[in-house]
């Protein structure tokens, strides 16, 4: 069983569209995260949720909206997609906020054309 | 400038050679993590260091954290093609309870057979 699973793995879409990426973890972790990896492989945190509560919200355009229906799921919805949104998006989870044991999903490669 | 700097940015070594990757923080960190990423895949957790002067080993990979908790090194002994990939160091900072993991820019390692 995959510990942190993201869907879809690949997403190609046109500028201006709205899309969602889903993430689920079966580790029983309390905290989940979204990271963005740019073309230079630099990973940057976007959001963090602890038990469905938003605890980290980095400087991200408000076209990006995370939603956590329960502590095992953290979805990322992106409105009005732009070319610059093309990147690999990683979901991760950890037992506690700030605790060790971050587990990452395999990533969603988003390409905006 | 970044909080966490990795060097070198890329490395090509002959199989069987030893190598070291460095990770330097601009301030004292709370925890230091090493991950490996293969193309198109997620991040694989290697090691976590939290105490100044700590050293951990797993198979042929050794990671150390200096006493001041501002610098870490990852050493691979007798490299093999399976060691190829991108190595990322990540750090949490005091108070350490936000879950915010900041990454360096990564080191791309190629191992020539």
Short mmCIF file of C-alpha atoms in Angstrom, two decimals:
data_model
loop_
_atom_site.label_atom_id
_atom_site.label_comp_id
_atom_site.label_asym_id
_atom_site.label_seq_id
_atom_site.Cartn_x
_atom_site.Cartn_y
_atom_site.Cartn_z
CA UNK A 1 0.00 0.00 0.00
CA UNK A 2 1.33 3.43 -0.97
CA UNK A 3 1.82 5.60 2.12
CA UNK A 4 1.23 8.99 0.46
CA UNK A 5 -0.54 8.81 -2.86
CA UNK A 6 -1.24 11.65 -5.27
CA UNK A 7 -3.45 11.74 -8.31
CA UNK A 8 -3.01 12.38 -11.11
CA UNK A 9 0.67 11.68 -11.73
CA UNK A 10 0.67 13.81 -14.89
CA UNK A 11 -1.60 16.72 -15.77
CA UNK A 12 -1.47 18.70 -19.01
CA UNK A 13 -3.93 21.54 -19.30
CA UNK A 14 -4.50 24.85 -21.03
CA UNK A 15 -3.99 28.28 -19.57
CA UNK A 16 -7.04 29.60 -17.79
CA UNK A 17 -8.38 26.20 -16.77
CA UNK A 18 -9.11 25.11 -13.21
CA UNK A 19 -7.66 21.84 -11.97
CA UNK A 20 -7.32 19.82 -8.77
CA UNK A 21 -4.68 17.48 -7.43
CA UNK A 22 -5.65 14.98 -4.76
CA UNK A 23 -3.53 13.58 -1.96
CA UNK A 24 -4.23 10.83 0.53
CA UNK A 25 -2.07 9.34 3.27
CA UNK A 26 -2.68 6.09 5.13
CA UNK A 27 0.00 6.60 7.77
CA UNK A 28 -2.27 8.09 10.40
CA UNK A 29 -0.23 11.31 10.32
CA UNK A 30 -1.72 14.52 11.69
CA UNK A 31 0.03 16.95 9.37
CA UNK A 32 0.01 17.22 5.59
CA UNK A 33 1.84 19.54 3.21
CA UNK A 34 2.01 20.74 -0.35
CA UNK A 35 5.37 21.52 -1.92
CA UNK A 36 6.19 22.90 -5.36
CA UNK A 37 9.34 21.85 -7.23
CA UNK A 38 10.34 24.19 -10.03
CA UNK A 39 12.30 23.44 -13.18
CA UNK A 40 15.58 23.89 -11.27
CA UNK A 41 14.51 21.17 -8.84
CA UNK A 42 14.09 23.67 -5.99
CA UNK A 43 11.44 22.48 -3.52
CA UNK A 44 9.40 25.09 -1.71
CA UNK A 45 6.62 24.65 0.82
CA UNK A 46 3.23 26.05 -0.10
CA UNK A 47 0.79 24.94 2.57
CA UNK A 48 0.56 22.84 5.69
CA UNK A 49 -2.49 21.47 7.47
CA UNK A 50 -2.55 19.98 10.94
CA UNK A 51 -5.67 17.98 11.69
CA UNK A 52 -7.63 19.82 8.99
CA UNK A 53 -6.45 23.21 10.23
CA UNK A 54 -4.27 25.45 8.03
CA UNK A 55 -1.01 26.20 9.84
CA UNK A 56 1.35 27.29 7.09
CA UNK A 57 0.35 29.44 4.14
CA UNK A 58 3.39 30.69 2.31
CA UNK A 59 3.25 33.54 -0.19
CA UNK A 60 1.24 31.69 -2.78
CA UNK A 61 -1.20 33.32 -5.24
CA UNK A 62 -4.75 32.99 -3.98
CA UNK A 63 -5.56 31.06 -7.16
CA UNK A 64 -4.18 28.12 -5.15
CA UNK A 65 -6.59 26.82 -2.55
CA UNK A 66 -5.90 23.78 -0.38
CA UNK A 67 -8.76 21.80 1.08
CA UNK A 68 -8.55 19.18 3.80
CA UNK A 69 -11.84 17.26 4.23
CA UNK A 70 -10.23 15.06 6.88
CA UNK A 71 -6.76 14.54 8.26
CA UNK A 72 -5.96 11.81 5.73
CA UNK A 73 -6.66 13.99 2.70
CA UNK A 74 -5.27 17.27 1.43
CA UNK A 75 -6.31 18.43 -2.02
CA UNK A 76 -4.94 21.34 -4.02
CA UNK A 77 -7.23 23.30 -6.30
CA UNK A 78 -5.75 25.76 -8.78
CA UNK A 79 -7.87 28.36 -10.57
CA UNK A 80 -7.06 30.19 -13.78
CA UNK A 81 -3.89 28.24 -14.46
CA UNK A 82 -0.88 30.17 -15.78
CA UNK A 83 2.23 29.02 -17.64
CA UNK A 84 4.32 29.69 -14.54
CA UNK A 85 2.31 27.15 -12.58
CA UNK A 86 4.02 24.38 -14.53
CA UNK A 87 6.00 22.39 -11.97
CA UNK A 88 5.99 19.19 -9.99
CA UNK A 89 3.74 19.34 -6.94
CA UNK A 90 4.52 17.08 -4.03
CA UNK A 91 2.27 16.14 -1.17
CA UNK A 92 3.85 15.07 2.12
CA UNK A 93 2.78 14.10 5.61
CA UNK A 94 4.38 13.88 9.04
CA UNK A 95 3.22 12.55 12.41
CA UNK A 96 3.21 15.97 14.02
CA UNK A 97 3.79 19.53 12.85
CA UNK A 98 7.53 19.86 13.08
CA UNK A 99 8.01 16.25 13.98
CA UNK A 100 10.35 14.06 12.04
CA UNK A 101 9.25 11.41 9.61
CA UNK A 102 8.15 13.45 6.61
CA UNK A 103 6.91 11.09 3.90
CA UNK A 104 6.52 12.39 0.37
CA UNK A 105 4.23 11.31 -2.42
CA UNK A 106 5.62 10.60 -5.88
CA UNK A 107 4.59 13.98 -7.26
CA UNK A 108 2.20 15.40 -9.85
CA UNK A 109 3.82 16.89 -12.93
CA UNK A 110 1.64 19.80 -14.03
CA UNK A 111 2.21 21.26 -17.49
CA UNK A 112 0.27 24.33 -18.52
CA UNK A 113 0.23 25.00 -22.26
CA UNK B 1 20.24 34.42 -0.64
CA UNK B 2 18.86 31.12 0.56
CA UNK B 3 18.66 29.87 4.13
CA UNK B 4 20.07 26.52 3.08
CA UNK B 5 22.89 26.18 0.56
CA UNK B 6 24.10 22.91 -0.92
CA UNK B 7 27.39 22.29 -2.65
CA UNK B 8 28.32 21.22 -5.16
CA UNK B 9 25.27 21.72 -7.39
CA UNK B 10 26.31 18.76 -9.49
CA UNK B 11 28.83 15.99 -9.23
CA UNK B 12 30.12 13.33 -11.61
CA UNK B 13 32.19 10.55 -10.10
CA UNK B 14 33.64 7.27 -11.26
CA UNK B 15 32.09 4.17 -9.77
CA UNK B 16 33.94 3.12 -6.64
CA UNK B 17 35.01 6.65 -5.67
CA UNK B 18 34.01 8.41 -2.47
CA UNK B 19 32.18 11.71 -2.48
CA UNK B 20 30.85 14.36 -0.11
CA UNK B 21 27.90 16.75 -0.41
CA UNK B 22 27.65 19.72 1.93
CA UNK B 23 24.67 21.58 3.29
CA UNK B 24 25.14 24.92 5.06
CA UNK B 25 22.49 26.86 6.94
CA UNK B 26 22.55 30.61 7.48
CA UNK B 27 21.28 30.09 11.04
CA UNK B 28 21.10 27.38 13.70
CA UNK B 29 18.63 24.74 12.66
CA UNK B 30 16.30 22.47 14.63
CA UNK B 31 16.49 19.29 12.52
CA UNK B 32 18.35 18.37 9.35
CA UNK B 33 17.03 15.87 6.81
CA UNK B 34 18.63 14.20 3.82
CA UNK B 35 16.52 12.94 0.93
CA UNK B 36 17.28 11.35 -2.40
CA UNK B 37 15.17 11.88 -5.51
CA UNK B 38 15.29 9.90 -8.73
CA UNK B 39 13.88 11.44 -11.90
CA UNK B 40 10.10 11.29 -12.01
CA UNK B 41 9.86 9.91 -8.50
CA UNK B 42 9.20 11.19 -5.04
CA UNK B 43 11.67 11.87 -2.27
CA UNK B 44 13.20 8.95 -0.45
CA UNK B 45 14.08 9.65 3.17
CA UNK B 46 17.72 8.88 3.97
CA UNK B 47 18.50 10.26 7.42
CA UNK B 48 17.54 12.81 10.01
CA UNK B 49 19.97 14.52 12.38
CA UNK B 50 18.93 16.60 15.33
CA UNK B 51 21.77 16.76 17.84
CA UNK B 52 24.92 18.80 17.38
CA UNK B 53 27.81 16.49 16.50
CA UNK B 54 25.48 13.67 15.55
CA UNK B 55 26.50 11.15 12.92
CA UNK B 56 24.38 8.46 11.29
CA UNK B 57 25.15 5.76 8.75
CA UNK B 58 23.05 3.60 6.51
CA UNK B 59 24.80 1.14 4.23
CA UNK B 60 27.46 3.22 2.45
CA UNK B 61 26.01 6.62 3.28
CA UNK B 62 27.07 8.64 6.33
CA UNK B 63 25.64 11.96 7.39
CA UNK B 64 27.04 14.31 10.02
CA UNK B 65 25.76 17.46 11.70
CA UNK B 66 28.29 19.89 13.15
CA UNK B 67 28.26 21.00 16.79
CA UNK B 68 26.80 24.40 15.99
CA UNK B 69 23.98 22.78 14.00
CA UNK B 70 24.60 24.91 10.95
CA UNK B 71 26.37 22.52 8.63
CA UNK B 72 25.84 18.95 7.53
CA UNK B 73 27.72 16.67 5.19
CA UNK B 74 26.62 13.54 3.37
CA UNK B 75 29.39 11.12 2.50
CA UNK B 76 29.07 8.17 0.12
CA UNK B 77 31.76 5.51 0.22
CA UNK B 78 32.59 3.44 -2.85
CA UNK B 79 29.83 4.96 -5.01
CA UNK B 80 27.71 2.78 -7.26
CA UNK B 81 25.42 3.64 -10.21
CA UNK B 82 22.46 3.05 -7.87
CA UNK B 83 23.57 6.11 -5.87
CA UNK B 84 22.86 8.41 -8.82
CA UNK B 85 20.08 10.95 -8.34
CA UNK B 86 19.37 14.29 -6.73
CA UNK B 87 20.30 14.68 -3.08
CA UNK B 88 18.35 17.24 -1.12
CA UNK B 89 18.99 18.53 2.36
CA UNK B 90 16.06 19.97 4.27
CA UNK B 91 15.95 21.78 7.59
CA UNK B 92 13.45 22.83 10.20
CA UNK B 93 14.19 25.85 12.35
CA UNK B 94 13.35 26.75 15.96
CA UNK B 95 10.90 26.55 17.50
CA UNK B 96 10.57 23.48 15.26
CA UNK B 97 6.88 22.93 15.79
CA UNK B 98 5.52 24.45 12.59
CA UNK B 99 6.43 21.57 10.33
CA UNK B 100 8.01 23.93 7.81
CA UNK B 101 10.77 21.99 6.06
CA UNK B 102 13.04 24.23 3.99
CA UNK B 103 15.15 22.66 1.28
CA UNK B 104 18.49 23.41 -0.30
CA UNK B 105 18.69 23.59 -4.07
CA UNK B 106 19.83 19.99 -4.44
CA UNK B 107 22.95 18.22 -5.68
CA UNK B 108 22.72 16.11 -8.83
CA UNK B 109 24.97 13.08 -8.65
CA UNK B 110 26.02 11.00 -11.64
CA UNK B 111 28.07 7.84 -11.16
CA UNK B 112 29.93 6.61 -14.21
CA UNK B 113 30.31 2.82 -14.47
#
